[in-house]
Short mmCIF file of C-alpha atoms and ligand atoms in Angstrom, two decimals:
data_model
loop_
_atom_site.label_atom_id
_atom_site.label_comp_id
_atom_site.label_asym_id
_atom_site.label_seq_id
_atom_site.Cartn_x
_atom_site.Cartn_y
_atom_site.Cartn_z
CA UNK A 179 -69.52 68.37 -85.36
CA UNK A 180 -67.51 65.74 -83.00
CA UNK A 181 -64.55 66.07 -85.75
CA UNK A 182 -63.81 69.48 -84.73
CA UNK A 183 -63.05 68.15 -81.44
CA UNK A 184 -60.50 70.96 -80.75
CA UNK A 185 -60.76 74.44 -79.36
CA UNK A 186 -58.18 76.75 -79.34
CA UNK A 187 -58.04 79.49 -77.11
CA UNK A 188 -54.55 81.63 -75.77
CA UNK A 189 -53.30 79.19 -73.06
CA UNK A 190 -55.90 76.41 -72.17
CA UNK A 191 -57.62 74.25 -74.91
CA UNK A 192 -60.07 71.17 -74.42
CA UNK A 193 -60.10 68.55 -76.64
CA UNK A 194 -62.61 65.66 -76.91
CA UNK A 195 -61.60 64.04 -79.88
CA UNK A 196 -60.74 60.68 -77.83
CA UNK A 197 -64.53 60.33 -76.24
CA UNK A 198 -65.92 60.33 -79.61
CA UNK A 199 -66.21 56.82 -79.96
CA UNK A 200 -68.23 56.39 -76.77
CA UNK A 201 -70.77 59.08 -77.26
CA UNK A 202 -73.83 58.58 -79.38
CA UNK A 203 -73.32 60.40 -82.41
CA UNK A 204 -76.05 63.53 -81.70
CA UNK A 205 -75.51 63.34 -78.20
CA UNK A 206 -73.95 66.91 -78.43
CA UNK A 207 -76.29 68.60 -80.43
CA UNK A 208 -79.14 66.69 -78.54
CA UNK A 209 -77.70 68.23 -75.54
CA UNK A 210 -77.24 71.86 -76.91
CA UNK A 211 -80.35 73.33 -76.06
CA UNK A 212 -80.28 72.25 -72.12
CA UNK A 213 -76.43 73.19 -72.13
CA UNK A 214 -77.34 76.80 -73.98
CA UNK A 215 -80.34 76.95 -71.67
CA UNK A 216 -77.96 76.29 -68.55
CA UNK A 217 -75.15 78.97 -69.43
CA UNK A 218 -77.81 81.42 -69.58
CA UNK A 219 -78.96 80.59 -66.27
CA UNK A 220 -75.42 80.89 -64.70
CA UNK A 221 -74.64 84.26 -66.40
CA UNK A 222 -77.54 85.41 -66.40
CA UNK A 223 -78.30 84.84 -62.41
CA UNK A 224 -81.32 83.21 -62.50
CA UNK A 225 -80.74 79.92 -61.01
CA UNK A 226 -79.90 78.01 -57.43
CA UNK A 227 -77.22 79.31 -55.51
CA UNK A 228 -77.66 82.75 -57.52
CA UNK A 229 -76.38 84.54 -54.58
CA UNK A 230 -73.14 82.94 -54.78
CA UNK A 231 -72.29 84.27 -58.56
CA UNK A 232 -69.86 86.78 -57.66
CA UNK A 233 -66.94 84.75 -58.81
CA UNK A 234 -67.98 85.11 -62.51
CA UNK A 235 -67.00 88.73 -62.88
CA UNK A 236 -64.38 88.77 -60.49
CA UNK A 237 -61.31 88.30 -62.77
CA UNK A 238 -62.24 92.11 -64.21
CA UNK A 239 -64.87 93.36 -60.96
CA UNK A 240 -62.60 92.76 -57.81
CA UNK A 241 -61.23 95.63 -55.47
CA UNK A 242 -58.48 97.28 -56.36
CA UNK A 243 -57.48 98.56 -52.98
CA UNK A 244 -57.37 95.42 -51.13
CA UNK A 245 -55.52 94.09 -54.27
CA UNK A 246 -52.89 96.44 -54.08
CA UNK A 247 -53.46 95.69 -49.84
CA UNK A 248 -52.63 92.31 -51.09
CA UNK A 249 -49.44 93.16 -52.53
CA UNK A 250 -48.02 95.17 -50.21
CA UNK A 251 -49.01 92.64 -47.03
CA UNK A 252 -47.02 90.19 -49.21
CA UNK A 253 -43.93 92.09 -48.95
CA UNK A 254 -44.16 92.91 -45.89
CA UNK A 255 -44.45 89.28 -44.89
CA UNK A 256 -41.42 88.70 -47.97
CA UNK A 257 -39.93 91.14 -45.88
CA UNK A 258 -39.85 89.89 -41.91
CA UNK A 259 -40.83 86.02 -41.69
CA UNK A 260 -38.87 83.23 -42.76
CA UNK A 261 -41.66 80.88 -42.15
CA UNK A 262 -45.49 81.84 -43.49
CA UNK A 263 -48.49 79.93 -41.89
CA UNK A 264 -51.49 79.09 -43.64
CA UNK A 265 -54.73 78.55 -42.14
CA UNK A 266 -57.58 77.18 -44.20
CA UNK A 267 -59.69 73.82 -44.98
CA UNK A 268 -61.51 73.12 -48.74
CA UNK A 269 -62.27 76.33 -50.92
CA UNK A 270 -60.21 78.32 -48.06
CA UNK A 271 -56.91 76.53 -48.26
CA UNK A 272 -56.94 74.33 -51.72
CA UNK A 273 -56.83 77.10 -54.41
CA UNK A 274 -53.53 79.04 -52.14
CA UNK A 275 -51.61 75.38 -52.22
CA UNK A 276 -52.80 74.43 -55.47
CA UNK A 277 -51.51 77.75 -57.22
CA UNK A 278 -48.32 77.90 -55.39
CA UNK A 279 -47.26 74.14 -56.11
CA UNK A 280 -48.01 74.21 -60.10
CA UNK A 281 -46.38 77.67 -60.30
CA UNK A 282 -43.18 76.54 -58.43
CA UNK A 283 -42.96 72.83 -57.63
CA UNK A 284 -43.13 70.35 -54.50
CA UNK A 285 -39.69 71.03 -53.45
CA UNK A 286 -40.55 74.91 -53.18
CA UNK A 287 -39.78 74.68 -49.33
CA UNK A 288 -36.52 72.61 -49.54
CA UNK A 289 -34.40 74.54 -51.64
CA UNK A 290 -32.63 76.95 -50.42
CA UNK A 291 -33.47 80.65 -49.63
CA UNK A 292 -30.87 82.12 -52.12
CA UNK A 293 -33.11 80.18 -55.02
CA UNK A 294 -36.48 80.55 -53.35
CA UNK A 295 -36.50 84.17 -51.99
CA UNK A 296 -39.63 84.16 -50.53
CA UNK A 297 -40.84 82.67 -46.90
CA UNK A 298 -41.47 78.75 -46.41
CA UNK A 299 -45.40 78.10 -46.40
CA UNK A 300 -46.81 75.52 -44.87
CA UNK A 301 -50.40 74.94 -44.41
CA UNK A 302 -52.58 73.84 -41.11
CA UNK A 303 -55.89 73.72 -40.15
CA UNK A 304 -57.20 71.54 -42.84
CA UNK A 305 -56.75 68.08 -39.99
CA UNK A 306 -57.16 68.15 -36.57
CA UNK A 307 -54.10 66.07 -36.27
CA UNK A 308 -52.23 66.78 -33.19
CA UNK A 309 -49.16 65.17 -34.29
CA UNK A 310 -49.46 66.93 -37.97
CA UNK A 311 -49.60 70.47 -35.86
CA UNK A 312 -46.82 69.20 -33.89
CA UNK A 313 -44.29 68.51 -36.14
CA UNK A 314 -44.95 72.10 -38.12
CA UNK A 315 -44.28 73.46 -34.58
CA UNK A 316 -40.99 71.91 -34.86
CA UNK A 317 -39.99 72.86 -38.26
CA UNK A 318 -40.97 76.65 -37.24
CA UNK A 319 -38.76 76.13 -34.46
CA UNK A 320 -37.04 79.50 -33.42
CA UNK A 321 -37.76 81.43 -36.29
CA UNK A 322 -39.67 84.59 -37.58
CA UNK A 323 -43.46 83.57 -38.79
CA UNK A 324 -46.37 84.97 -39.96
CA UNK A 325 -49.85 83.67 -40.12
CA UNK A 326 -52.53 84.00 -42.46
CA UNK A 327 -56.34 82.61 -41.05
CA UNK A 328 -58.63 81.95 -43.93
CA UNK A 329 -62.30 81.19 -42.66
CA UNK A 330 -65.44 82.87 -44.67
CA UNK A 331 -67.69 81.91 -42.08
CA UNK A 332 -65.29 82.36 -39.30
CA UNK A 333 -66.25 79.45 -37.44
CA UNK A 334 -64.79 76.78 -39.21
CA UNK A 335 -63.82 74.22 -36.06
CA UNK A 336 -60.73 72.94 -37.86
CA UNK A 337 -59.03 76.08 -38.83
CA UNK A 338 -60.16 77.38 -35.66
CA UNK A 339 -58.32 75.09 -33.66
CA UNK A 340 -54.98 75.66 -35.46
CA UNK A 341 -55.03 79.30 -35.17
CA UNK A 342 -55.64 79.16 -31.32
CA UNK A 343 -52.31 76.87 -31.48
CA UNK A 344 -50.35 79.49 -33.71
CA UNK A 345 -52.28 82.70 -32.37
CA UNK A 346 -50.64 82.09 -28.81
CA UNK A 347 -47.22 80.98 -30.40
CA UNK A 348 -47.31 84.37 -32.18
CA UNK A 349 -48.17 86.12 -28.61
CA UNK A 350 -46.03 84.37 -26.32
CA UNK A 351 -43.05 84.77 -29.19
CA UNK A 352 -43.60 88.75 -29.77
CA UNK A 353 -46.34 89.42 -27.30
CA UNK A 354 -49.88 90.74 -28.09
CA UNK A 355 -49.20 93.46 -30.27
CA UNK A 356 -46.26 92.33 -32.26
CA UNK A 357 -48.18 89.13 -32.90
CA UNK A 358 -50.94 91.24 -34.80
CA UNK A 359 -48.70 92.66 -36.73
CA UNK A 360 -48.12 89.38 -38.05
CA UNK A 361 -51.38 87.82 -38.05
CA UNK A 362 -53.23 88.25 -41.55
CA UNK A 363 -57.09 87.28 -40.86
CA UNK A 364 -59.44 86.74 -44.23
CA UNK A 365 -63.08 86.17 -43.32
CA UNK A 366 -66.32 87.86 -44.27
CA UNK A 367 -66.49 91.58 -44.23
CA UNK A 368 -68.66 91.98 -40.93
CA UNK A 369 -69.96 88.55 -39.59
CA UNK A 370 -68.31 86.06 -37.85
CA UNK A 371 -66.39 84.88 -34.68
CA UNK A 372 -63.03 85.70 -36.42
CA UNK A 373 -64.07 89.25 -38.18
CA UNK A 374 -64.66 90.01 -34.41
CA UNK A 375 -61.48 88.78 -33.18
CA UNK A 376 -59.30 90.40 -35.78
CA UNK A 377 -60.98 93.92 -35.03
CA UNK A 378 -60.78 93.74 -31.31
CA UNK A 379 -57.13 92.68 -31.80
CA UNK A 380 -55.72 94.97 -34.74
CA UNK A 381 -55.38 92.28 -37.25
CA UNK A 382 -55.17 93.30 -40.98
CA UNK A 383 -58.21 91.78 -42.73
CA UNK A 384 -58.75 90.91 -45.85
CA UNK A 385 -62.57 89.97 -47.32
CA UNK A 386 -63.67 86.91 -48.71
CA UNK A 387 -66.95 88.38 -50.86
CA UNK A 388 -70.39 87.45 -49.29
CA UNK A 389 -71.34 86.41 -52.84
CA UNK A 390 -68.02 84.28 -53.43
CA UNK A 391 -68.61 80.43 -51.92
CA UNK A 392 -65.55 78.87 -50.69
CA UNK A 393 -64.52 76.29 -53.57
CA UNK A 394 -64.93 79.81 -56.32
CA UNK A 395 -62.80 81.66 -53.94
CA UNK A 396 -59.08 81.52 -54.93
CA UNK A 397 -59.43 84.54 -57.13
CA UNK A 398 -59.96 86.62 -53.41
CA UNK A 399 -57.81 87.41 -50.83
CA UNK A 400 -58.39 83.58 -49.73
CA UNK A 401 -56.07 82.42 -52.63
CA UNK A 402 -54.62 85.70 -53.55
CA UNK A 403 -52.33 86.71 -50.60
CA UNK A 404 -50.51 83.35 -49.89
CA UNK A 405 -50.21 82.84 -53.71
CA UNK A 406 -48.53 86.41 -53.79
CA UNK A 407 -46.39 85.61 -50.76
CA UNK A 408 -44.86 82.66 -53.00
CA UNK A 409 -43.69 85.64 -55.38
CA UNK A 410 -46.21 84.66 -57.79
CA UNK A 411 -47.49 87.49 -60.06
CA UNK A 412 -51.29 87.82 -60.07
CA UNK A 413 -51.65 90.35 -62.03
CA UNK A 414 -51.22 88.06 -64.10
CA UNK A 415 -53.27 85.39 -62.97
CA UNK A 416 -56.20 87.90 -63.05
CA UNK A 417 -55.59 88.68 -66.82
CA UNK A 418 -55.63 84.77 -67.77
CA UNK A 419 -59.01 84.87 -66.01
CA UNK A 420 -60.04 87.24 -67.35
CA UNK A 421 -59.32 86.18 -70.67
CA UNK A 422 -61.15 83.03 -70.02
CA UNK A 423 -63.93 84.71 -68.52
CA UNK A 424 -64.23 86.60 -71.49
CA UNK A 425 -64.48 83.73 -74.04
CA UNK A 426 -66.42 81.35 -71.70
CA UNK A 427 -68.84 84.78 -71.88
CA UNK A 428 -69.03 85.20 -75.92
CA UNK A 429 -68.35 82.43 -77.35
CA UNK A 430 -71.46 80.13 -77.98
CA UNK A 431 -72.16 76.26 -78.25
CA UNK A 432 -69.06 74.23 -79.90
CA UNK A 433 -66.53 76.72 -79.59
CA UNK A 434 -67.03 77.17 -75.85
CA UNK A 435 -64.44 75.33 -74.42
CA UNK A 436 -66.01 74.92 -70.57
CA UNK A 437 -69.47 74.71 -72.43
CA UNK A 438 -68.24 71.91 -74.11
CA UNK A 439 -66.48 70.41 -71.19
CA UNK A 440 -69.67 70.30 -69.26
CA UNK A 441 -71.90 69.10 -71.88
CA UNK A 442 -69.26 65.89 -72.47
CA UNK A 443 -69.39 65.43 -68.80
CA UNK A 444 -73.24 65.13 -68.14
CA UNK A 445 -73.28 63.08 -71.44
CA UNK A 446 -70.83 60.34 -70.36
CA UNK A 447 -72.64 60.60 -67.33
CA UNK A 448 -75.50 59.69 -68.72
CA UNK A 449 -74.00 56.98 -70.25
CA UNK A 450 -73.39 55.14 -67.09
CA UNK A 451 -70.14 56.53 -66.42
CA UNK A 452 -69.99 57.33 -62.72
CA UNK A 453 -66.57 58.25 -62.61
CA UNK A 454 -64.17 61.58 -63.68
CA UNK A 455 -60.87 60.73 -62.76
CA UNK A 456 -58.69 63.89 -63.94
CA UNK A 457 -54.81 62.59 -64.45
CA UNK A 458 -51.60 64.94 -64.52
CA UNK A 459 -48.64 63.57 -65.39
CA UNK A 460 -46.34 66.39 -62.86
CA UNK A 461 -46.11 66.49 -59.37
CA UNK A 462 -46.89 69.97 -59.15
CA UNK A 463 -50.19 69.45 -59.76
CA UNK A 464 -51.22 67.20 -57.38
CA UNK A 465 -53.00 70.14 -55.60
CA UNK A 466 -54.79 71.19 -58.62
CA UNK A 467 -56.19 67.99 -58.67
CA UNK A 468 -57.21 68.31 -55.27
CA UNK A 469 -58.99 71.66 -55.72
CA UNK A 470 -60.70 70.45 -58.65
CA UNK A 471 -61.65 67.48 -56.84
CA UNK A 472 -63.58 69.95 -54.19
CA UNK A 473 -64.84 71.69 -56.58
CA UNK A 474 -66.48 69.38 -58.67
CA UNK A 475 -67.40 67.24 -55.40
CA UNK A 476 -68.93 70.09 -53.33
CA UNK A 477 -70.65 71.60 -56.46
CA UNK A 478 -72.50 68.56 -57.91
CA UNK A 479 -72.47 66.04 -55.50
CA UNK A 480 -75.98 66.03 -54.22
CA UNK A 481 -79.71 65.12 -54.62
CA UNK A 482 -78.14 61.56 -54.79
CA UNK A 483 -77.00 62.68 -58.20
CA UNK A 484 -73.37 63.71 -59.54
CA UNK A 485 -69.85 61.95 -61.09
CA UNK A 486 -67.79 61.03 -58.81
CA UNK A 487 -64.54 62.66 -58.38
CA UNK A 488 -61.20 61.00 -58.46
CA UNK A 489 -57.57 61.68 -58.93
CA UNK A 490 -53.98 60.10 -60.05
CA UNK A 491 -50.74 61.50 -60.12
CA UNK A 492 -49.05 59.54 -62.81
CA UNK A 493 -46.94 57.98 -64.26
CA UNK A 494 -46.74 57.27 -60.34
CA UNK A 495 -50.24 55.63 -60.10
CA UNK A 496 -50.30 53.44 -63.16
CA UNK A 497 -48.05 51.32 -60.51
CA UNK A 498 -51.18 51.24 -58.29
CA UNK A 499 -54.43 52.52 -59.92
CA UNK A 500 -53.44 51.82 -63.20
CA UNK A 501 -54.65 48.08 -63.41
CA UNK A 502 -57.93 49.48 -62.22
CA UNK A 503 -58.50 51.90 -64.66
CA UNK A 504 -57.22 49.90 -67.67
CA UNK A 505 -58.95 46.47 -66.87
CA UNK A 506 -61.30 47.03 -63.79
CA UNK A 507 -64.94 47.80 -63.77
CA UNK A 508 -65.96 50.27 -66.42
CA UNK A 509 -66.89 53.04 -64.36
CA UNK A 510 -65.24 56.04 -65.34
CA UNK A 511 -63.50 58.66 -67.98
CA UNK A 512 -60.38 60.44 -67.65
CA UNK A 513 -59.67 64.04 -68.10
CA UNK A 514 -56.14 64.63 -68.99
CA UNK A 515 -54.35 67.94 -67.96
CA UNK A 516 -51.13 68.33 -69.68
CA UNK A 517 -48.92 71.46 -69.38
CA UNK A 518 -47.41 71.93 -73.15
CA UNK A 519 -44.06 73.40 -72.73
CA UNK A 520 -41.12 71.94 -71.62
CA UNK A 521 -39.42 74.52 -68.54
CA UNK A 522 -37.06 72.08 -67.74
CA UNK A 523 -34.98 70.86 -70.57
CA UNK A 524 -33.24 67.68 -68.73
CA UNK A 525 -31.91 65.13 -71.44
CA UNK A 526 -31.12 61.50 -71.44
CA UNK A 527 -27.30 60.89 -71.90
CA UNK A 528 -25.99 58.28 -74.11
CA UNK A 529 -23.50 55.20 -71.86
CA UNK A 530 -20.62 53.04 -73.25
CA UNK A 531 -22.09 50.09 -71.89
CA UNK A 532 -25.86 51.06 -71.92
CA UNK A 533 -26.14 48.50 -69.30
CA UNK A 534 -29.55 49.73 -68.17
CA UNK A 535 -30.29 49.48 -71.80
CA UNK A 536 -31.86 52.77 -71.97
CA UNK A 537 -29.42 54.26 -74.89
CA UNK A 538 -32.41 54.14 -77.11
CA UNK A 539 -33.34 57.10 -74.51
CA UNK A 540 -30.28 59.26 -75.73
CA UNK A 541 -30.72 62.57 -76.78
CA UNK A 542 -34.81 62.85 -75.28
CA UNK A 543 -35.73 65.21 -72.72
CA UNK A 544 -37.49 63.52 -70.17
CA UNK A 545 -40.53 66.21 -70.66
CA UNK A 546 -40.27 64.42 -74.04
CA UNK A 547 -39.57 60.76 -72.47
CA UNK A 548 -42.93 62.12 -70.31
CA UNK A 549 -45.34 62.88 -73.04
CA UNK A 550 -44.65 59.81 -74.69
CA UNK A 551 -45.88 57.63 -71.50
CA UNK A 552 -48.88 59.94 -71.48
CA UNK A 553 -49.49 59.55 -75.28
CA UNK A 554 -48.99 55.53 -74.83
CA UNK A 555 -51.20 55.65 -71.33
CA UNK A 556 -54.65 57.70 -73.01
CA UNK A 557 -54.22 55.19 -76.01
CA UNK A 558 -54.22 52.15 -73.60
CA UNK A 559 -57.25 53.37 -71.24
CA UNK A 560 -59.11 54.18 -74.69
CA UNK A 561 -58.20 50.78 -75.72
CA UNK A 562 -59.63 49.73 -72.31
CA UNK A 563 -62.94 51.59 -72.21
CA UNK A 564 -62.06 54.86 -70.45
CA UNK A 565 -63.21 57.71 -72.85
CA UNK A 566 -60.61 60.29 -72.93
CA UNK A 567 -60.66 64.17 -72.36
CA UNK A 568 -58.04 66.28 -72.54
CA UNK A 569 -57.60 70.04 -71.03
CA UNK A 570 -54.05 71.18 -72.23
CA UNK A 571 -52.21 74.19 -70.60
CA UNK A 572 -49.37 76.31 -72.22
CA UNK A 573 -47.03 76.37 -69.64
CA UNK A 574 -46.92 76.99 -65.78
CA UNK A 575 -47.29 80.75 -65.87
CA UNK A 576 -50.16 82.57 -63.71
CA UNK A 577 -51.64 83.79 -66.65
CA UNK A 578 -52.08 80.07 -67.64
CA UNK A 579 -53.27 79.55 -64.42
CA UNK A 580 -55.67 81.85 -64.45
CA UNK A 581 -57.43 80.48 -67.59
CA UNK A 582 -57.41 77.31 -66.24
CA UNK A 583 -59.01 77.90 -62.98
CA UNK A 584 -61.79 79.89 -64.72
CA UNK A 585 -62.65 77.19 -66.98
CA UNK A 586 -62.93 74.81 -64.66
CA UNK A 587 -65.00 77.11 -62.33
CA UNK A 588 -67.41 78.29 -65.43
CA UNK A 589 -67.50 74.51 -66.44
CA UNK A 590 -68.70 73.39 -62.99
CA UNK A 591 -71.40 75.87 -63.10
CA UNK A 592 -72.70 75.05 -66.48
CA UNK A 593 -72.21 71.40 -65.78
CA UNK A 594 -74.25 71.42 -62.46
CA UNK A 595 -77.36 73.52 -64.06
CA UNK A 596 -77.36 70.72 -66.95
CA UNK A 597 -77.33 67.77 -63.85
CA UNK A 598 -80.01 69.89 -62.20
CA UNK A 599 -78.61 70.51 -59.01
CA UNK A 600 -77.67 73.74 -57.12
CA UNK A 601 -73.85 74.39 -57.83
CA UNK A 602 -73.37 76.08 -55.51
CA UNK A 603 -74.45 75.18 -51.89
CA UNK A 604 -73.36 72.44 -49.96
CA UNK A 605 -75.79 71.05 -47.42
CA UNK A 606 -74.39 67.28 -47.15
CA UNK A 607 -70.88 68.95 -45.29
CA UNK A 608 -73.14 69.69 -42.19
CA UNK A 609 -74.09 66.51 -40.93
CA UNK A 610 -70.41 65.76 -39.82
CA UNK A 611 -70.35 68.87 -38.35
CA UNK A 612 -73.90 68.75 -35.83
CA UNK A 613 -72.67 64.75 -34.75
CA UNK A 614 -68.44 66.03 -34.31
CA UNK A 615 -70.17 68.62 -31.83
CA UNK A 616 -72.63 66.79 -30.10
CA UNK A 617 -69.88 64.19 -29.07
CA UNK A 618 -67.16 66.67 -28.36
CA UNK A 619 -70.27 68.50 -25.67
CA UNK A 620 -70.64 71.41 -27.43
CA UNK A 621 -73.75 73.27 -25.62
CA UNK A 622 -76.82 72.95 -27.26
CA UNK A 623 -76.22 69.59 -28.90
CA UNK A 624 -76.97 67.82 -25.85
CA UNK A 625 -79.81 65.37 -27.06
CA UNK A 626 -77.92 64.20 -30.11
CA UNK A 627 -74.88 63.08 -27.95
CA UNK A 628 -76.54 60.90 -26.16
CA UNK A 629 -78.42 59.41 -29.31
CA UNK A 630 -75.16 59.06 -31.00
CA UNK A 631 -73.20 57.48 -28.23
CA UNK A 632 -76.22 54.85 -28.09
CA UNK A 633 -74.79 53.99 -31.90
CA UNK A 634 -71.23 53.82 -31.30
O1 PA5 B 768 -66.27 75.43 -50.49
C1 PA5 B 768 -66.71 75.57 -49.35
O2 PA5 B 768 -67.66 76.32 -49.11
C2 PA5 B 768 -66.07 74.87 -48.18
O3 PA5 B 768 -65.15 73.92 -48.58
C3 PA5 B 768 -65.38 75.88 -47.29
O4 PA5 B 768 -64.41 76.57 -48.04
C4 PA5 B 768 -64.74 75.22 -46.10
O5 PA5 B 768 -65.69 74.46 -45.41
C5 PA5 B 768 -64.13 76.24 -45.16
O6 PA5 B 768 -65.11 77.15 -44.72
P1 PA5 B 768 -64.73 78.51 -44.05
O7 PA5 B 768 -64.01 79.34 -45.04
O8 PA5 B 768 -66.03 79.10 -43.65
O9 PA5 B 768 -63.85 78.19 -42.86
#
């Protein structure tokens, strides 16, 4: 069965063909029955966390009013701000950033209006950094903004923080009621400091579902109206999703890309592999690195149980983490996302004098030039130790997208069921929380301050 190795699907295929030689060889029909068993408890609701499933159907169950809400609070923001403000932290900021970088690229704020068309976006709330808020202050400077608060429960002390910054910017800038014109608030539908804010002050709300968690959320208003704001399409990103959703949903055991995914996760896992790293080899998708990262983190990280999640962004990092990963301890895999098509068609050009030596270059595009270094790099870690996975995406379109963040989300649920956790809660992102309040003198947290200050 491992020679197959290759799924084909429209947009986003897995391949596992290059983790073959480190997996026993009935490891993946040994694990068929638990992996079979799992799916059924994820789409079939029967599990942990089964109150928080509502992201599986999404992509062809969402609401079509607030969708076309969506769109039409996107233009008007298009429309009258230069500058649009972000607020969010994990599942409420990372799918928005992650989206809008791989769809455009890292330099979407620098270039110029004419070529962007849409507003700058810059995201806050995510730090409590005073000198981070500060310097987005400064490159808002004088001019028109809008501001979009993303909290589920509403209470979120980061993202709370920034909007009381940018909330009284907005006011003292176009006083109380022309700031809620431009204040977009996306929370739960009734609960919630900010739900009550936005209603006492005329905000336009959007709903993040009460059976969506955060890290499952960017196919909601969460991810949905900055990602339109960018002049993305996603329309289109729903159809990819849908598409995914649809064979993640039929198809069965080998042929099931994310079932697949999972099952050579939790087997290299249980091969003493404590490590995913998941490589790109372009910028632009650092961030979807990062919201995997969350994902995957939040989701299976518990119960003292659960693969680590790390990042590069390379060719960049083999200057840094590559020594690690070729010759260090043998710790991890790698999971290789690699966008297919070449957009961007820049070639080498042949010199007189090829002084740099690089004529041999001549005539490649540097996508090509690219894939090469990524071809020579997963040969090299294999060589190393590092079994190799590979997720490959078409191109940067939203449909594309929209496959690929469905497979990852369908794979983290299948994968955590197999681990035996609960996907999808997150109890260990609390204790920061109750000792962050207790010394800042929140009331009611009174006896663990002085504990903790006893400690520090
Ligand atoms: O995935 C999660 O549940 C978390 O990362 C949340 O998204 C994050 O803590 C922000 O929470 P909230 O949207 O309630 O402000």
């Amino acid at each position: 069965m491992m020679e197959e190795g290759k799924y084909n699907m429209d947009k986003v295929m897995f391949d596992y063909a290059n983790a073959e030689g480190f997996v026993q060889k009935d490891a993946i029909e040994s694990m068929k029955e638990a992996a079979l068993s799992a799916k059924q408890t994820l789409v079939g609701k029967s599990g942990a966390g089964n109150d928080y499933l509502g992201w599986l159907d999404l992509p062809v169950d969402y609401d079509k009013d607030e969708f076309k809400r969506i769109i039409a609070a996107a233009e008007r923001i298009k429309s009258d701000s230069e500058v649009f403000v972000v607020i969010g932290i994990g599942g409420s900021y990372l799918g928005a950033r992650a989206a809008i970088e791989f769809l455009r690229h890292g330099f979407y704020n620098n270039v110029s209006k004419d070529i962007r068309k849409t507003p700058e976006i810059y995201y806050v709330g995510h730090n409590i950094s005073s000198s981070y808020i500060s310097g987005l202050i400064q490159v808002i400077g004088d001019r028109d903004f809008s501001v979009n608060v993303i909290s589920k429960s509403g209470t979120t002390t980061e993202s709370a923080i920034a909007f009381r910054i940018f909330k009284e910017m907005l006011e003292s800038k176009y006083g109380k009621e022309g700031a809620a014109k431009r204040i977009y608030a996306t929370t739960d539908k009734e609960r919630g400091a900010l739900k009550k804010l936005a209603d006492d002050s005329g905000y336009e709300t959007f709903v993040v579902p009460d059976d969506v968690g955060g890290r499952y959320s960017v196919l909601t208003a969460v991810g949905l109206l900055p990602i339109a704001v960018s002049g993305a399409d996603i329309t289109a990103l729903m159809e990819g999703a849908a598409a995914m959703r649809k064979t993640c949903l039929e198809k069965d055991y080998y042929d099931n890309p994310a079932v697949m995914y999972a099952v050579l996760r939790n087997i290299l896992y249980n091969n003493g592999k404590s490590v995913e790293i998941i490589a790109n080899y372009e910028p632009s998708m650092h961030y979807i690195s990062e919201w995997w990262k969350q994902l995957y983190g939040e989701s299976e990280g518990k119960d003292h149980k659960g693969l680590f999640p790390a990042s590069v962004d390379l060719t960049t990092d083999l200057h840094s983490m590559g020594q690690f990963i070729q010759d260090g301890a043998r710790i991890m895999f790698e999971t290789v996302i690699e966008i297919d098509d070449d957009e961007c068609p820049i070639k080498m050009t042949e010199e007189p004098d090829n002084m740099d030596g690089l004529n041999y270059l001549s005539g490649l595009t540097l996508d090509a030039i690219n894939k090469n270094a990524m071809k020579g790099t997963r040969i090299a870690h294999i060589d190393g130790g590092v079994p190799n996975l590979l997720v490959k995406v078409k191109d940067k379109s939203e449909y594309s997208l929209g496959e690929l963040f469905y497979f990852f989300e369908f794979a983290c649920g299948v994968s955590g069921y197999i681990l035996g956790v609960n996907p999808f809660n997150q109890p260990g992102v609390e204790d920061y929380k109750r000792n962050m309040f207790a010394l800042l003198g929140k009331p009611g947290y009174e006896k663990e301050k002085e504990a903790l200050l006893s400690r520090i």
